[in-house]
PDB file of C-alpha atoms in Angstrom:
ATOM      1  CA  UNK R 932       9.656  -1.835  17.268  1.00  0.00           C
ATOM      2  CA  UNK R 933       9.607  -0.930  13.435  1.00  0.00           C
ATOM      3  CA  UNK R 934      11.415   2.551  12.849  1.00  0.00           C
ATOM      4  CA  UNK R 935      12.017   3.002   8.844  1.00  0.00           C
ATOM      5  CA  UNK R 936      14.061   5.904   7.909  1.00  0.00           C
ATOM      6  CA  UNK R 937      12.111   7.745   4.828  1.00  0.00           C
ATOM      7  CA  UNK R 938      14.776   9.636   2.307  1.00  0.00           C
ATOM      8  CA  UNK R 939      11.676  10.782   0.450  1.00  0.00           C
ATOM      9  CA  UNK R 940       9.783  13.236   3.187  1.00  0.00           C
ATOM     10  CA  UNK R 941      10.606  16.751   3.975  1.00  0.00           C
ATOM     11  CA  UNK R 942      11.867  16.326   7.667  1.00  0.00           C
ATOM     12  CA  UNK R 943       9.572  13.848   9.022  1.00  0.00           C
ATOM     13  CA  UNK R 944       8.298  14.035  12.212  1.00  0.00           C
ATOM     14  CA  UNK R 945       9.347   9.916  13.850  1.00  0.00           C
ATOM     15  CA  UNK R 946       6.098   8.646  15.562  1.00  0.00           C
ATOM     16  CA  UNK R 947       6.539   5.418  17.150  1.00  0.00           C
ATOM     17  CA  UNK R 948       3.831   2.963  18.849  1.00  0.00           C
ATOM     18  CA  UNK R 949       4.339   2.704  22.684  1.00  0.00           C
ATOM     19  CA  UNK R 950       6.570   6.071  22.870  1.00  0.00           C
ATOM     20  CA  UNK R 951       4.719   9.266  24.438  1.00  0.00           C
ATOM     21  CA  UNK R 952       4.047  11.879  21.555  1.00  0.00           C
ATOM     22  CA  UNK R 953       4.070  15.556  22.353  1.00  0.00           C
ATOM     23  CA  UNK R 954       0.009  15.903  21.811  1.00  0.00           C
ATOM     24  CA  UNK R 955      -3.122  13.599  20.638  1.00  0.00           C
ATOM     25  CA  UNK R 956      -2.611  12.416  16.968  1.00  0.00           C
ATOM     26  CA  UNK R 957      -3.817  14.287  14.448  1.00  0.00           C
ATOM     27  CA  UNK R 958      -7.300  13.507  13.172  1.00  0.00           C
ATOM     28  CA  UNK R 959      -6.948  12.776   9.370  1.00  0.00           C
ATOM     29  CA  UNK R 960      -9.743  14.109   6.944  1.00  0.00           C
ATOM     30  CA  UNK R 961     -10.669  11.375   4.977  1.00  0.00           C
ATOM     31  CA  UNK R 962     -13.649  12.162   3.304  1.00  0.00           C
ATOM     32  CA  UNK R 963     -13.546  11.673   0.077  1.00  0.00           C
ATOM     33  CA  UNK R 964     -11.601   8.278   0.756  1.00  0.00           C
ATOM     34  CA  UNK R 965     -12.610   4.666   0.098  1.00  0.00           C
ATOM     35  CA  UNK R 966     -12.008   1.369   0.330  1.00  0.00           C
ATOM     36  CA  UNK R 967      -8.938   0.538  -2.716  1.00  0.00           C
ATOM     37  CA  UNK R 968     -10.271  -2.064  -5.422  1.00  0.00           C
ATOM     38  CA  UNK R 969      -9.419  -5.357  -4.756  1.00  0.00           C
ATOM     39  CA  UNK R 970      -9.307  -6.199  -8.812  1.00  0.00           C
ATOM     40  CA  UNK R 971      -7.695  -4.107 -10.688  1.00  0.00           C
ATOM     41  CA  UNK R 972      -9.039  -2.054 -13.405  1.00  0.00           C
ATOM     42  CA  UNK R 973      -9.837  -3.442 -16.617  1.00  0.00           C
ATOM     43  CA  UNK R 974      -7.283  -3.339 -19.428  1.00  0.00           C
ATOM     44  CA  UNK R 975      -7.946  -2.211 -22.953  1.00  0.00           C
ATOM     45  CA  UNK R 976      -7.222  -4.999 -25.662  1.00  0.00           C
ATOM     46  CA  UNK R 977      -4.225  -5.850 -27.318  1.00  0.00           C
ATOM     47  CA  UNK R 978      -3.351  -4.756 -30.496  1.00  0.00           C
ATOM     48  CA  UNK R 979      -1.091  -5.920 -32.888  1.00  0.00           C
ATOM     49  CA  UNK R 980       1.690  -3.671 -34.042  1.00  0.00           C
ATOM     50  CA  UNK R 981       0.768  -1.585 -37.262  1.00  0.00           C
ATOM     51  CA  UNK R 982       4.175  -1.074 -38.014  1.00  0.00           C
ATOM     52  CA  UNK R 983       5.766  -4.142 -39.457  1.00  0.00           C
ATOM     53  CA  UNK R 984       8.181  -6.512 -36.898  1.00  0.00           C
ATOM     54  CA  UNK R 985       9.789  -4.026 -35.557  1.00  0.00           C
ATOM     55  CA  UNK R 986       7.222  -1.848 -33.906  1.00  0.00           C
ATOM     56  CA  UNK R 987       7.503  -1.602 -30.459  1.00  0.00           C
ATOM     57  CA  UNK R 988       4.788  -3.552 -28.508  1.00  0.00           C
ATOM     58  CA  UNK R 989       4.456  -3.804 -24.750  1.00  0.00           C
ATOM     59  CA  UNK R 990       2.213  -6.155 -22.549  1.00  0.00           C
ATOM     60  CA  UNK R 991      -0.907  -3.909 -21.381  1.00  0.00           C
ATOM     61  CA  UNK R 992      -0.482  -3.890 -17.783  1.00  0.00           C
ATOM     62  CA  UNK R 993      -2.134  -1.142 -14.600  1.00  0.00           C
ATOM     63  CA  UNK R 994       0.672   0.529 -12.874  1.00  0.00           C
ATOM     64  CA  UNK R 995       0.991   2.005  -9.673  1.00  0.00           C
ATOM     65  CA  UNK R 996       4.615   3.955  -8.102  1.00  0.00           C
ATOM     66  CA  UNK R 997       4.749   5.356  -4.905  1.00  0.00           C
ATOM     67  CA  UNK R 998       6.176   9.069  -5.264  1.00  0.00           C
ATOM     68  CA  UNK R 999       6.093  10.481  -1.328  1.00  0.00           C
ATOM     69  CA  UNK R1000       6.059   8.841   1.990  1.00  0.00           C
ATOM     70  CA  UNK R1001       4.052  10.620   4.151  1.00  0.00           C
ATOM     71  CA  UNK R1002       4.935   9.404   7.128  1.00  0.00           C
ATOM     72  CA  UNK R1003       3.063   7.002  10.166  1.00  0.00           C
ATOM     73  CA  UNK R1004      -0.656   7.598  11.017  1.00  0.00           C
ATOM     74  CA  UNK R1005      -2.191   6.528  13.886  1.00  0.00           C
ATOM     75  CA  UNK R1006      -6.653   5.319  12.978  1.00  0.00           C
ATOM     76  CA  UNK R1007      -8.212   5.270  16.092  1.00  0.00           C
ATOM     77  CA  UNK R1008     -10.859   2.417  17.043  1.00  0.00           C
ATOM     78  CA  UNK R1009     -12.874   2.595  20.398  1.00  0.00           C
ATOM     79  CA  UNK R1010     -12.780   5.812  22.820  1.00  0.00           C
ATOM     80  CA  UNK R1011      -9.519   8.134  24.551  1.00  0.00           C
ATOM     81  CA  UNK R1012      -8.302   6.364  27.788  1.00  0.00           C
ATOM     82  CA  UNK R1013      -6.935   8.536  30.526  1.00  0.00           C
ATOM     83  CA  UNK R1014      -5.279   8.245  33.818  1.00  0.00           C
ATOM     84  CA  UNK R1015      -3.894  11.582  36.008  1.00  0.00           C
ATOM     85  CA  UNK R1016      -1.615  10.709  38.727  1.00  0.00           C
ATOM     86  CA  UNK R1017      -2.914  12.826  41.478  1.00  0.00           C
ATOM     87  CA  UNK R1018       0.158  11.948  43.635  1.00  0.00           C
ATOM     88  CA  UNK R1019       3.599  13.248  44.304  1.00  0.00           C
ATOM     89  CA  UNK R1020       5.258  10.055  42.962  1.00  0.00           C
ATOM     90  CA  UNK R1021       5.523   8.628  39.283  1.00  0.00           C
ATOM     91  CA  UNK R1022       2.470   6.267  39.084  1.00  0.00           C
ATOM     92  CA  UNK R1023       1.876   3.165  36.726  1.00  0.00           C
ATOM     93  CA  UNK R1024      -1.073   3.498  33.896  1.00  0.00           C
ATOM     94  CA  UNK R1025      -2.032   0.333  32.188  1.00  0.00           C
ATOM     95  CA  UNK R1026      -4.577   0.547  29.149  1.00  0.00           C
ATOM     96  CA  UNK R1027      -6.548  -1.902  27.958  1.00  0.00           C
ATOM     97  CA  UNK R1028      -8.300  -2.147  24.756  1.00  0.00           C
ATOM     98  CA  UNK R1029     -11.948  -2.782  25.355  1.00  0.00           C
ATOM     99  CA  UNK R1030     -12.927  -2.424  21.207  1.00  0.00           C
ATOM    100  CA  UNK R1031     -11.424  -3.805  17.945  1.00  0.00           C
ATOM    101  CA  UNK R1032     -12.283  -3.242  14.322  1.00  0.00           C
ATOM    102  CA  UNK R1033     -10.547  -4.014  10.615  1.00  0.00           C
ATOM    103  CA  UNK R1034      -8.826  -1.413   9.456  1.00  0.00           C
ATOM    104  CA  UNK R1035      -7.829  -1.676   5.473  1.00  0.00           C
ATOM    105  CA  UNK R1036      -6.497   0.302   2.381  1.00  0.00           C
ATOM    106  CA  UNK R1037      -8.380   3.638   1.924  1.00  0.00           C
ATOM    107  CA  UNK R1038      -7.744   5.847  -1.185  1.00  0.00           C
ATOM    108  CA  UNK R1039      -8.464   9.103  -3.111  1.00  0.00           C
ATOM    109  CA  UNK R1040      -8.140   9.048  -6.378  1.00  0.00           C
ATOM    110  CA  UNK R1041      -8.132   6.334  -9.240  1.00  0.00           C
ATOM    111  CA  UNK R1042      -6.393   3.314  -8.708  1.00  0.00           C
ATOM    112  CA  UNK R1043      -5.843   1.371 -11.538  1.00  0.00           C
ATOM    113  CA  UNK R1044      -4.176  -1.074  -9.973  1.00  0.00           C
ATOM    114  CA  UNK R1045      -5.333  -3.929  -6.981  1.00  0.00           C
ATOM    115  CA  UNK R1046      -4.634  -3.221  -3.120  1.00  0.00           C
ATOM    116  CA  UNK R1047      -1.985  -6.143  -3.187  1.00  0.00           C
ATOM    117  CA  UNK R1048       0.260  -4.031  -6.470  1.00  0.00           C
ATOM    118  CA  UNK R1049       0.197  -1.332  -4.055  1.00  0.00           C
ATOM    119  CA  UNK R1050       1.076  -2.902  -1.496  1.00  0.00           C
ATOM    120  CA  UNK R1051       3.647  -4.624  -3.119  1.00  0.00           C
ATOM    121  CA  UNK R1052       4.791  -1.249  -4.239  1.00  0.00           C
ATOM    122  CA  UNK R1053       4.945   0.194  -0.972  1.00  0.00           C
ATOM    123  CA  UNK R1054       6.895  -2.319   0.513  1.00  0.00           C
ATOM    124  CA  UNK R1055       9.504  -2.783  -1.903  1.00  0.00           C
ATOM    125  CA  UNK R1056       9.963   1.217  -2.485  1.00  0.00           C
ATOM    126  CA  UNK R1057      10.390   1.628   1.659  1.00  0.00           C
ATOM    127  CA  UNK R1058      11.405  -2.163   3.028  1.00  0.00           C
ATOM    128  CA  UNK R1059       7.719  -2.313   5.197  1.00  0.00           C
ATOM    129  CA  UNK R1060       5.781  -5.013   5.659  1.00  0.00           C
ATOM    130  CA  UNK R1061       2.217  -3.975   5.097  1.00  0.00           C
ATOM    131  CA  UNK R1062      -1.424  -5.163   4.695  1.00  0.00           C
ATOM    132  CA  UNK R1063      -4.373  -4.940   2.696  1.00  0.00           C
ATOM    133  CA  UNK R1064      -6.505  -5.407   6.116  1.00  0.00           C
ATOM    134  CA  UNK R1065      -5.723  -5.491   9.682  1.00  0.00           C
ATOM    135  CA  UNK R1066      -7.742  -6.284  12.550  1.00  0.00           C
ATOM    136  CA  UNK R1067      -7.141  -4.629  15.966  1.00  0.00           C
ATOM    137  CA  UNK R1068      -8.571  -6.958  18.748  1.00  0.00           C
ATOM    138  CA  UNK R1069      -9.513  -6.502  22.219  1.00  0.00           C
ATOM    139  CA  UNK R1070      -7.719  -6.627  24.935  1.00  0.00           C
ATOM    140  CA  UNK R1071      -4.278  -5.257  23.831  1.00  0.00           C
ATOM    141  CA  UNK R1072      -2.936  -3.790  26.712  1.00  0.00           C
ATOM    142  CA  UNK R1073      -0.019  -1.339  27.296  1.00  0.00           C
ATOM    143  CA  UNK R1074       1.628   0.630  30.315  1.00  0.00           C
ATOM    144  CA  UNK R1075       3.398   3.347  30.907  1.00  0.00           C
ATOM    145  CA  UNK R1076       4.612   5.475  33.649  1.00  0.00           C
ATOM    146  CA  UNK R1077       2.905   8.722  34.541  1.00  0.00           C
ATOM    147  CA  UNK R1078       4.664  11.584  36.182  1.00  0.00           C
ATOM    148  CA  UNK R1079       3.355  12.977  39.481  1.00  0.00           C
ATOM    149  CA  UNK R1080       0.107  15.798  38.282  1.00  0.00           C
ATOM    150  CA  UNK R1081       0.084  14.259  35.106  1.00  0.00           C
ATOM    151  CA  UNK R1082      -2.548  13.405  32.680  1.00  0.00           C
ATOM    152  CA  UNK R1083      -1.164   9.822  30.464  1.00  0.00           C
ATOM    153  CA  UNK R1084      -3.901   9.394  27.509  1.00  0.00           C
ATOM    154  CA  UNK R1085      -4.023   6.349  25.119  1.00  0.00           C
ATOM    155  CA  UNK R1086      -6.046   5.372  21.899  1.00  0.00           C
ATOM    156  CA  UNK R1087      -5.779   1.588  20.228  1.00  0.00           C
ATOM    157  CA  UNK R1088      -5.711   1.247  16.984  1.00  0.00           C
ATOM    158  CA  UNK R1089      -3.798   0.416  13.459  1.00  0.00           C
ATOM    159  CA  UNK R1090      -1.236   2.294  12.687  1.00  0.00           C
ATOM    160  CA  UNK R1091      -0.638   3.174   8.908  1.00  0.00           C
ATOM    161  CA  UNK R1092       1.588   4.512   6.010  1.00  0.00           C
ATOM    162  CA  UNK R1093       0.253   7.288   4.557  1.00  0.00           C
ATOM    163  CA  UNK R1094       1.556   7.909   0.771  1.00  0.00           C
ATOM    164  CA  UNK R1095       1.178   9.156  -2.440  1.00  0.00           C
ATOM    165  CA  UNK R1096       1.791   7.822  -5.633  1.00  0.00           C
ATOM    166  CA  UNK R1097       0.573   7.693  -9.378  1.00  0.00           C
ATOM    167  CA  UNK R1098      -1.605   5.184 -11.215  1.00  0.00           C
ATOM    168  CA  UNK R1099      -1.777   4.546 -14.849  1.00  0.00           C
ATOM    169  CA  UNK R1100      -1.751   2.171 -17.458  1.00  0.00           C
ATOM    170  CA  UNK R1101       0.809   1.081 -20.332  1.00  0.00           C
ATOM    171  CA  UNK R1102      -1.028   0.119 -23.490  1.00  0.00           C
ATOM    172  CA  UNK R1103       0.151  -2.211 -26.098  1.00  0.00           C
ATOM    173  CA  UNK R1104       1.982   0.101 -28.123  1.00  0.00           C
ATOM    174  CA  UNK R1105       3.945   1.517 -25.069  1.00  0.00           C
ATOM    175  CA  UNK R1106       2.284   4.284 -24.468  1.00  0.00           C
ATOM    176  CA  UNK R1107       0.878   5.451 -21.566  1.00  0.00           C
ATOM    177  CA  UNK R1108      -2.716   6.965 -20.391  1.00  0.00           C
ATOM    178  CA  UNK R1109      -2.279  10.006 -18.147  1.00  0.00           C
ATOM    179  CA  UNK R1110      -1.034   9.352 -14.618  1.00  0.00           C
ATOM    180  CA  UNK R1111      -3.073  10.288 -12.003  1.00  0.00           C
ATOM    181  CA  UNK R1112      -2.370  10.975  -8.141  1.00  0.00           C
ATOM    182  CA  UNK R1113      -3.382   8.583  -5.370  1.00  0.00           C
ATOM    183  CA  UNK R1114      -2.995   9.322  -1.833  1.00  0.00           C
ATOM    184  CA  UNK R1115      -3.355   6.267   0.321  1.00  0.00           C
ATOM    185  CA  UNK R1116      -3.580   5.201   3.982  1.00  0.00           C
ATOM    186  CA  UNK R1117      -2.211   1.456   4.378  1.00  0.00           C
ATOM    187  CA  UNK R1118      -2.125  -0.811   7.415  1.00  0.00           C
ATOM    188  CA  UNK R1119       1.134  -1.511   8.831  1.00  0.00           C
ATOM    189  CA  UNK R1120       0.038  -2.722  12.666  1.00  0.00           C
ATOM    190  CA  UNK R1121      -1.642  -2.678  15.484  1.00  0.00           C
ATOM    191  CA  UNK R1122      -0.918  -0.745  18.000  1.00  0.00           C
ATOM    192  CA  UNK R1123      -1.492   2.666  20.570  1.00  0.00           C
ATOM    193  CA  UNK R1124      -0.609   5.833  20.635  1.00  0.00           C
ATOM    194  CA  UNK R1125       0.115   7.688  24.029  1.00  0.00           C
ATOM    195  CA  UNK R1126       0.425  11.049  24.789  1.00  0.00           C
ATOM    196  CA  UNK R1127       0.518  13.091  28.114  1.00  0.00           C
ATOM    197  CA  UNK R1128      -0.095  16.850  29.213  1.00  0.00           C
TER     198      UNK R1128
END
């Protein structure tokens, strides 16, 4: 089971796939988002230092830093399963996953950068392994035990890292254009998230 300890969030809240979660997840707003470039943006040409030899020059390159971890995120694909255990005794649930989608990178704000620099990013900053695009299929299954008058719920999906960071680009004479901040939901793996009440 992954479980990545964050130095960079303000107390996070640990949310694990297959562990029962005090309530349903919490349903991100994501208008606004969309899918992150798979090029990155273009870069403005070289030019030569004005300054004689010694002028500083840099090679013109789209940046992207992660600044805040913002924790695990659970997307959703296909409907809420439920079981209540109408019994005295601790009953057995088993959900199955009976729809898949892709899941990939979604992002507000400018990236400069491609999906795979931020991924790269992201994985060396917190030691993940992450994707640009994940596909949840059907079938998956999971159980878990539900106490006696119990309600066990389940959703399948991708589970991702949400984060924000800062894009910008270093021109030739080491300067920089002005950062700007991207907040970014990124695939890290397939999996459900179960809650009971």
């Amino acid at each position: 089971m992954n479980s990545v300890a964050f130095a960079e969030t303000a107390d996070p809240v640990p949310v694990e796939e297959g562990v029962l979660q005090p309530g349903p997840p919490v349903e991100e707003d994501e208008s606004g988002f969309l899918p992150a470039p798979e090029e990155e943006m273009e870069l403005p040409p070289v030019s030569v230092p004005k300054d004689g030899p010694d002028a500083e020059y840099c090679k013109p390159k789209n940046m992207y830093k992660p600044t805040a971890n913002l924790g695990k995120h659970h997307h959703a694909i296909g409907v809420q399963q439920a079981n209540y255990n109408a019994t005295s005794r601790t009953a057995r649930s088993w959900f199955k996953a009976e729809a898949g989608g892709e899941v990939g990178i979604s992002i507000s704000g400018e990236l400069k950068a491609s999906a795979s620099v931020l991924v790269a990013e992201l994985e060396a900053k917190y030691g993940v392994d992450l994707s640009a695009k994940l596909t949840a299929k059907i079938g998956n299954e999971i159980q878990v035990d539900t106490p006696p008058k119990k309600t066990t719920y389940g959703k399948y999906g991708v589970w991702r890292l949400k984060n924000t960071g800062t894009s910008y680009t270093i021109y030739s004479n080491c300067n920089t254009s002005a950062k700007t901040t991207v907040t970014s939901f990124t695939p890290w793996y397939v999996g459900w998230y179960l809650w009971e009440k």
